[in-house]
mmCIF file of C-alpha atoms in Angstrom:
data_model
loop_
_atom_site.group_PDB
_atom_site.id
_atom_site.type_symbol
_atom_site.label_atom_id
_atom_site.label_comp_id
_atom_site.label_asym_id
_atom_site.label_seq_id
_atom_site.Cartn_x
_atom_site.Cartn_y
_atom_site.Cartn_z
ATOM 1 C CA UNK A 1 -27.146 -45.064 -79.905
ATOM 2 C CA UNK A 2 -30.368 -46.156 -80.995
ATOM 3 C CA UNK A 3 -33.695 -46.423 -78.937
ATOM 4 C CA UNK A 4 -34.849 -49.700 -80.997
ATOM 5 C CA UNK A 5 -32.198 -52.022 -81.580
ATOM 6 C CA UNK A 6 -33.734 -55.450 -82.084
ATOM 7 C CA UNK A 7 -33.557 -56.518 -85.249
ATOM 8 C CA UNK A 8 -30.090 -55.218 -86.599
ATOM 9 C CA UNK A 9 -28.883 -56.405 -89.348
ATOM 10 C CA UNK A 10 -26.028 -57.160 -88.586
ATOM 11 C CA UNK A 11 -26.736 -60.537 -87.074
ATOM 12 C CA UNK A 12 -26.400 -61.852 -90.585
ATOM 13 C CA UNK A 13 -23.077 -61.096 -90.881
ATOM 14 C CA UNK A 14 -20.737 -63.897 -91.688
ATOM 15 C CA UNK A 15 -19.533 -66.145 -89.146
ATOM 16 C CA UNK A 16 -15.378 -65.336 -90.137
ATOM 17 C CA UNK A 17 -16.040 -61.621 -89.956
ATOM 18 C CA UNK A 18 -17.485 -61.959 -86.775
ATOM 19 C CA UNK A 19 -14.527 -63.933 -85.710
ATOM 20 C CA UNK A 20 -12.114 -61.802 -87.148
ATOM 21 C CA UNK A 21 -13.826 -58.312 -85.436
ATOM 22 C CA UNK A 22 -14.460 -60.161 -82.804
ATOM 23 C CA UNK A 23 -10.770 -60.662 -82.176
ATOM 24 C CA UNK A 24 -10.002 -57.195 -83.000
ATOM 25 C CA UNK A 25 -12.044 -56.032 -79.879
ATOM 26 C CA UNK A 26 -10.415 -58.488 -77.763
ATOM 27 C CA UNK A 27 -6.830 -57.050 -78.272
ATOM 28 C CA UNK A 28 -8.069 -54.491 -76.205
ATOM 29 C CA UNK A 29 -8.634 -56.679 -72.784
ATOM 30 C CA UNK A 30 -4.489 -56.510 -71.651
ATOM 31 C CA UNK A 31 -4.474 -52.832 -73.106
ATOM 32 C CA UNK A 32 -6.880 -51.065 -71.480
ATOM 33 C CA UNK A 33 -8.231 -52.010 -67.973
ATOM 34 C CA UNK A 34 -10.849 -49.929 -66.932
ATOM 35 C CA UNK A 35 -11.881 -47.857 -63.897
ATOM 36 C CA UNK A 36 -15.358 -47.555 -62.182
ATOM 37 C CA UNK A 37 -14.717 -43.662 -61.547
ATOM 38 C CA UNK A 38 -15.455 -41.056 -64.057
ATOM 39 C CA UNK A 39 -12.683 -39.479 -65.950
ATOM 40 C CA UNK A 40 -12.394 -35.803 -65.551
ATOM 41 C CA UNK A 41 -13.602 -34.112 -68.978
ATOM 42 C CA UNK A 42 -10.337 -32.536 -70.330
ATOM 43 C CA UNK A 43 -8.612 -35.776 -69.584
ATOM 44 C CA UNK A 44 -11.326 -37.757 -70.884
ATOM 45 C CA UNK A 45 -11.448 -35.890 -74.304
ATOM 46 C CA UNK A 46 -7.254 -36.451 -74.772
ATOM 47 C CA UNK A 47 -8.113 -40.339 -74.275
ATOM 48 C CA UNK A 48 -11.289 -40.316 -76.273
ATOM 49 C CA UNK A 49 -9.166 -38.994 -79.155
ATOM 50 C CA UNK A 50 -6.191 -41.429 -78.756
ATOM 51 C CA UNK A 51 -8.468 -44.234 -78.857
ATOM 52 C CA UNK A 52 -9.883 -42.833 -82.287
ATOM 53 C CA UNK A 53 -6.829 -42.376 -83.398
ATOM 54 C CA UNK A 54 -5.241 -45.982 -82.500
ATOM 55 C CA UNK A 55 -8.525 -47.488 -83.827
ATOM 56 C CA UNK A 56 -8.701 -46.319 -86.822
ATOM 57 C CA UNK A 57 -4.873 -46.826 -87.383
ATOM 58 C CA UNK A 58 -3.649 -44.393 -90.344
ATOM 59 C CA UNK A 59 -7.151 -45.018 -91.863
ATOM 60 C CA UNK A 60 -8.340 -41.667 -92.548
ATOM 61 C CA UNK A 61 -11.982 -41.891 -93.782
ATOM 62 C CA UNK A 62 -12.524 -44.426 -90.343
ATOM 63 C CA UNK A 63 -11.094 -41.926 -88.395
ATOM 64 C CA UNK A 64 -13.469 -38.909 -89.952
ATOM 65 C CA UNK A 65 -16.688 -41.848 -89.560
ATOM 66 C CA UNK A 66 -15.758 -42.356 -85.700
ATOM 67 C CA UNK A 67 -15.301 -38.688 -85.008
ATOM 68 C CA UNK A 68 -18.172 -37.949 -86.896
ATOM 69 C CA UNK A 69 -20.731 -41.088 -84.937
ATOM 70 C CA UNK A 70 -18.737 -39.381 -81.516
ATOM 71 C CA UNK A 71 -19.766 -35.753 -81.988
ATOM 72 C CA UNK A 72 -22.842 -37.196 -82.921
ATOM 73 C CA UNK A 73 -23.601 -39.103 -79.780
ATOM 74 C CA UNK A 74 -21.622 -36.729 -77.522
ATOM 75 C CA UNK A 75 -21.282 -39.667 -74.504
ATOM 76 C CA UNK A 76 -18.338 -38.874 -72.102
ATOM 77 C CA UNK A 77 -16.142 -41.806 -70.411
ATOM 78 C CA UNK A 78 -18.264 -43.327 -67.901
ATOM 79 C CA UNK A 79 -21.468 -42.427 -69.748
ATOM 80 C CA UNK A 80 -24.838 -44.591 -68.694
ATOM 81 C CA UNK A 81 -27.461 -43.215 -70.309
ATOM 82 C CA UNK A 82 -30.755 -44.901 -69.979
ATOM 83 C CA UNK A 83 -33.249 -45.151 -73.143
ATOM 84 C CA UNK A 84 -36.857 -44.823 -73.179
ATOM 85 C CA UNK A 85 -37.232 -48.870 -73.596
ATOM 86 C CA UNK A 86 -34.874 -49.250 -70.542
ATOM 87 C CA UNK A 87 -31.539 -50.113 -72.699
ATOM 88 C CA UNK A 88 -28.454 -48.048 -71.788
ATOM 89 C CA UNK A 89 -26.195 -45.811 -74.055
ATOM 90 C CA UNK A 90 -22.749 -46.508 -72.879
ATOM 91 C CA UNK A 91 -19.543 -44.456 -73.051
ATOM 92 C CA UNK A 92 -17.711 -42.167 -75.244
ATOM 93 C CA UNK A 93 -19.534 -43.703 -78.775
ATOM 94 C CA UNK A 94 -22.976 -44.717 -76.576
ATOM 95 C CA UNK A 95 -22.951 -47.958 -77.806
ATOM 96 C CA UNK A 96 -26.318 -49.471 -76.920
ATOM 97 C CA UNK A 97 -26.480 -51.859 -73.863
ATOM 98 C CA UNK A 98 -28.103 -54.719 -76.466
ATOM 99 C CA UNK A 99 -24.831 -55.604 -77.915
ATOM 100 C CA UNK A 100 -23.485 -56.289 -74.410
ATOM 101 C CA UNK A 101 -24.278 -60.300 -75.251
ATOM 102 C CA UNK A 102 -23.397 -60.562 -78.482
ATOM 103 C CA UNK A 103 -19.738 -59.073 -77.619
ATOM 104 C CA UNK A 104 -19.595 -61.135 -74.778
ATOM 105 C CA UNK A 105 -20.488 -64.234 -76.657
ATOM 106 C CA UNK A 106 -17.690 -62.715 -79.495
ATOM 107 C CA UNK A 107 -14.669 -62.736 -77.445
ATOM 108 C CA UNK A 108 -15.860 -64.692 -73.959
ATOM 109 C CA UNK A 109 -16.126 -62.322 -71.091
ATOM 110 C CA UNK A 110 -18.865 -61.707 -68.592
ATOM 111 C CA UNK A 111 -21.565 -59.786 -69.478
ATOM 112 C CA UNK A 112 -21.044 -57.604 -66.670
ATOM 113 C CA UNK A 113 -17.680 -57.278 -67.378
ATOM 114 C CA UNK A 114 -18.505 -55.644 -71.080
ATOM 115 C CA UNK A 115 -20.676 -53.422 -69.830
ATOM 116 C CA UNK A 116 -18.264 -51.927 -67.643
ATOM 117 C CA UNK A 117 -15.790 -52.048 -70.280
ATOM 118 C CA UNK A 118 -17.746 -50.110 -72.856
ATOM 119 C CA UNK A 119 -18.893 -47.648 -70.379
ATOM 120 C CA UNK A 120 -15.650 -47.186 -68.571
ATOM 121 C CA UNK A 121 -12.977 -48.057 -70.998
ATOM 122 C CA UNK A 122 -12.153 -45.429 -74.045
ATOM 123 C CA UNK A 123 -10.519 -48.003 -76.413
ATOM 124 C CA UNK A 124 -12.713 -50.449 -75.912
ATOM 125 C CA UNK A 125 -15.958 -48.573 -76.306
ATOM 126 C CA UNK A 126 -14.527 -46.858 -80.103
ATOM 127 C CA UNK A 127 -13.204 -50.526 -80.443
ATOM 128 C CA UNK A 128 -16.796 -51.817 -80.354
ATOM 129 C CA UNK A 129 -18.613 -49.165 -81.683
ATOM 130 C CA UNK A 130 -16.088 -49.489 -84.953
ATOM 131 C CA UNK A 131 -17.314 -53.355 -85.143
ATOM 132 C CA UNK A 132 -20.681 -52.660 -84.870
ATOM 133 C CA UNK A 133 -20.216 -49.556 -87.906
ATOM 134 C CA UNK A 134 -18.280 -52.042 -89.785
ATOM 135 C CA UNK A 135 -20.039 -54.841 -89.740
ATOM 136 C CA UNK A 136 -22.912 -52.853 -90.597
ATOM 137 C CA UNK A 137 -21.117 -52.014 -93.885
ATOM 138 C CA UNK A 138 -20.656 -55.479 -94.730
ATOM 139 C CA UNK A 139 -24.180 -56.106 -94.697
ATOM 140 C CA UNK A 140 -25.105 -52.834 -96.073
ATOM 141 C CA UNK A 141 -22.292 -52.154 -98.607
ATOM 142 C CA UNK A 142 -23.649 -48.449 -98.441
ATOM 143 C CA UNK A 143 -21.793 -46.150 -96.685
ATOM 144 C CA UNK A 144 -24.269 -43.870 -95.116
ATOM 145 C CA UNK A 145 -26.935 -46.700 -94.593
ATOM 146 C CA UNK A 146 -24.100 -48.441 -92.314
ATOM 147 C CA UNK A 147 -23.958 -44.974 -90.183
ATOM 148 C CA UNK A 148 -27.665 -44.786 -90.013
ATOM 149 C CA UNK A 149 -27.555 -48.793 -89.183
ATOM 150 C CA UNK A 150 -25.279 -47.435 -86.099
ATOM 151 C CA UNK A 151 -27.797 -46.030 -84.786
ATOM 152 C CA UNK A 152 -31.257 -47.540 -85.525
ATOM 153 C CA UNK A 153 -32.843 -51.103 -87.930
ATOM 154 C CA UNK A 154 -35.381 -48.434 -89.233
ATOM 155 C CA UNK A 155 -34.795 -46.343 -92.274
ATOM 156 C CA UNK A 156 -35.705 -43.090 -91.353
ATOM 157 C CA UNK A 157 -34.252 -43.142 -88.364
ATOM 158 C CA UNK A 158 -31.172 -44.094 -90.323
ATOM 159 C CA UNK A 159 -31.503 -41.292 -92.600
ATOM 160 C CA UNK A 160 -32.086 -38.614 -90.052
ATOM 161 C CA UNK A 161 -29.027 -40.472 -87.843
ATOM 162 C CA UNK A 162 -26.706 -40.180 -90.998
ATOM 163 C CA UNK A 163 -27.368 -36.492 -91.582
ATOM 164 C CA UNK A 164 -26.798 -35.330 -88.614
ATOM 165 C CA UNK A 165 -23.037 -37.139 -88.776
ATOM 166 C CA UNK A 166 -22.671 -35.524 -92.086
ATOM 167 C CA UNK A 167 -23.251 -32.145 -90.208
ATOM 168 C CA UNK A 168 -20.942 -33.152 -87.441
ATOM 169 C CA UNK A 169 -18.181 -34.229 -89.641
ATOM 170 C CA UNK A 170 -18.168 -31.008 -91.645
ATOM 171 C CA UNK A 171 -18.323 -29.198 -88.745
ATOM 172 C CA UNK A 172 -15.220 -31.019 -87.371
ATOM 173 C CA UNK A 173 -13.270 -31.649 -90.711
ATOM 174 C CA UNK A 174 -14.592 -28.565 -93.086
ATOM 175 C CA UNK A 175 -16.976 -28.447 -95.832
ATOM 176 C CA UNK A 176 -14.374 -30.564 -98.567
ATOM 177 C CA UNK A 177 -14.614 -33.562 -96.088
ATOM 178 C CA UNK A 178 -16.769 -35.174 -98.465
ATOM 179 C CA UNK A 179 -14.320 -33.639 -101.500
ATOM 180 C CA UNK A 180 -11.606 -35.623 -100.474
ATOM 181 C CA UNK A 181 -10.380 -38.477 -103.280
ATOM 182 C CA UNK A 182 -10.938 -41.641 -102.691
ATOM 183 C CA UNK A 183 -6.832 -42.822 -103.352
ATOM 184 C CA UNK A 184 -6.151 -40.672 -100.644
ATOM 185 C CA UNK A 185 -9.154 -41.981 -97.898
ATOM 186 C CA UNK A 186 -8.728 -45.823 -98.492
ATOM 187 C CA UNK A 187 -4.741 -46.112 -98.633
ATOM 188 C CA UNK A 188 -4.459 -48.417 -95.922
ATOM 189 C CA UNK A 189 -7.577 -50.429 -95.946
ATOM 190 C CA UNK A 190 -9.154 -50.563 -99.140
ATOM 191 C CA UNK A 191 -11.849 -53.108 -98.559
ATOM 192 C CA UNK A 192 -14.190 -54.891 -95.549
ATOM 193 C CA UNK A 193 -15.422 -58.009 -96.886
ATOM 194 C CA UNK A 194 -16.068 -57.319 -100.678
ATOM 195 C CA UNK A 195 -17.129 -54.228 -99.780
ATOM 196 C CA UNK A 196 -15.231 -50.988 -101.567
ATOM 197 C CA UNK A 197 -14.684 -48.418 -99.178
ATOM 198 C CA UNK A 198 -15.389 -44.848 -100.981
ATOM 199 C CA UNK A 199 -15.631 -41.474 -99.040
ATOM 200 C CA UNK A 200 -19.363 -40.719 -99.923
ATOM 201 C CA UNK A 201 -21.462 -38.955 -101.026
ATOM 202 C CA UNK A 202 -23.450 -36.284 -98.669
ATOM 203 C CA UNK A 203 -26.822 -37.469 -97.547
#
């Protein structure tokens, strides 16, 4: 997910919306046990999209952002994939092995055991990587500065990161992804934090 991740800023998020996400990933624990073994592709995909689906829960423009940060990363259930300053990419999302603590710290489980979890476990990985997008918007209150924060602290990593998912998603969704009204996107959720959610602009 990103290849320099000290620094986020997302450690400055408030302590309640920590709590609260924090919580949110933790619903997964009695849901979704995970397996060591690799999930064959075809089945993998079907579970990769249910998770998406559950996570984002009828909220269509989170839906569209975690498909788009999924085609973008391309990681597969089981997915380990070692970075050039020896962090890991994990799972289906390739959350970055550096938010291992922090998660652990978030909802009180072994480090060990969330590493497993967001390698090996679907729900929890889209679960996480959701978080870590969201709380990025609550710092950011920018839309495509909270996908780029996904993947990297430095801006034009950020920038390059957030095209690319532009790409993806109008691959995936067609070119009036970005056309859609904002009533329509934002029904169910229409705020994180103080932050307005609005379908944005292309970068």
């Amino acid at each position: 997910m990103t290849d320099d991740p000290n620094g986020m800023p997302v450690h400055h998020c408030r302590r309640a919306t920590s709590r609260f996400l924090g919580a949110l990933i933790s619903v997964t624990l009695a849901l979704h046990p995970c397996s060591a073994a690799a999930v064959p592709v075809a089945a993998g995909e079907i579970e990769i999209a249910r998770c998406i689906g559950s996570v984002a829960n009828g909220r269509v423009w989170l839906e569209r952002t975690l498909w788009g940060l999924r085609d973008q990363e391309a990681g597969w259930i089981g997915a380990e994939v070692r970075n050039s300053n020896g962090t890991h990419d994990l799972g289906p999302l390739q959350v970055n092995s550096w938010w291992v603590q922090r998660i652990s710290e978030l909802i009180g489980r072994r480090p060990e055991v969330i590493r497993s979890w967001l390698a090996n476990d679907a729900c929890f990985n889209v679960r996480a990587a959701s978080w870590i997008f969201l709380s990025g918007l609550a710092v950011s209150k920018d839309y495509w500065r909270a996908v780029g924060i996904y993947h990297s602290p430095t801006r034009w990593r950020q920038a390059r990161y957030a095209h690319g998912v532009a790409v993806h998603m109008r691959r995936r969704f067609g070119e009036q992804v970005f056309a859609t009204s904002t009533a329509n996107l934002v029904a169910a959720e229409p705020t994180v934090g103080q932050v307005r959610i609005q379908f944005p602009k292309v970068p």
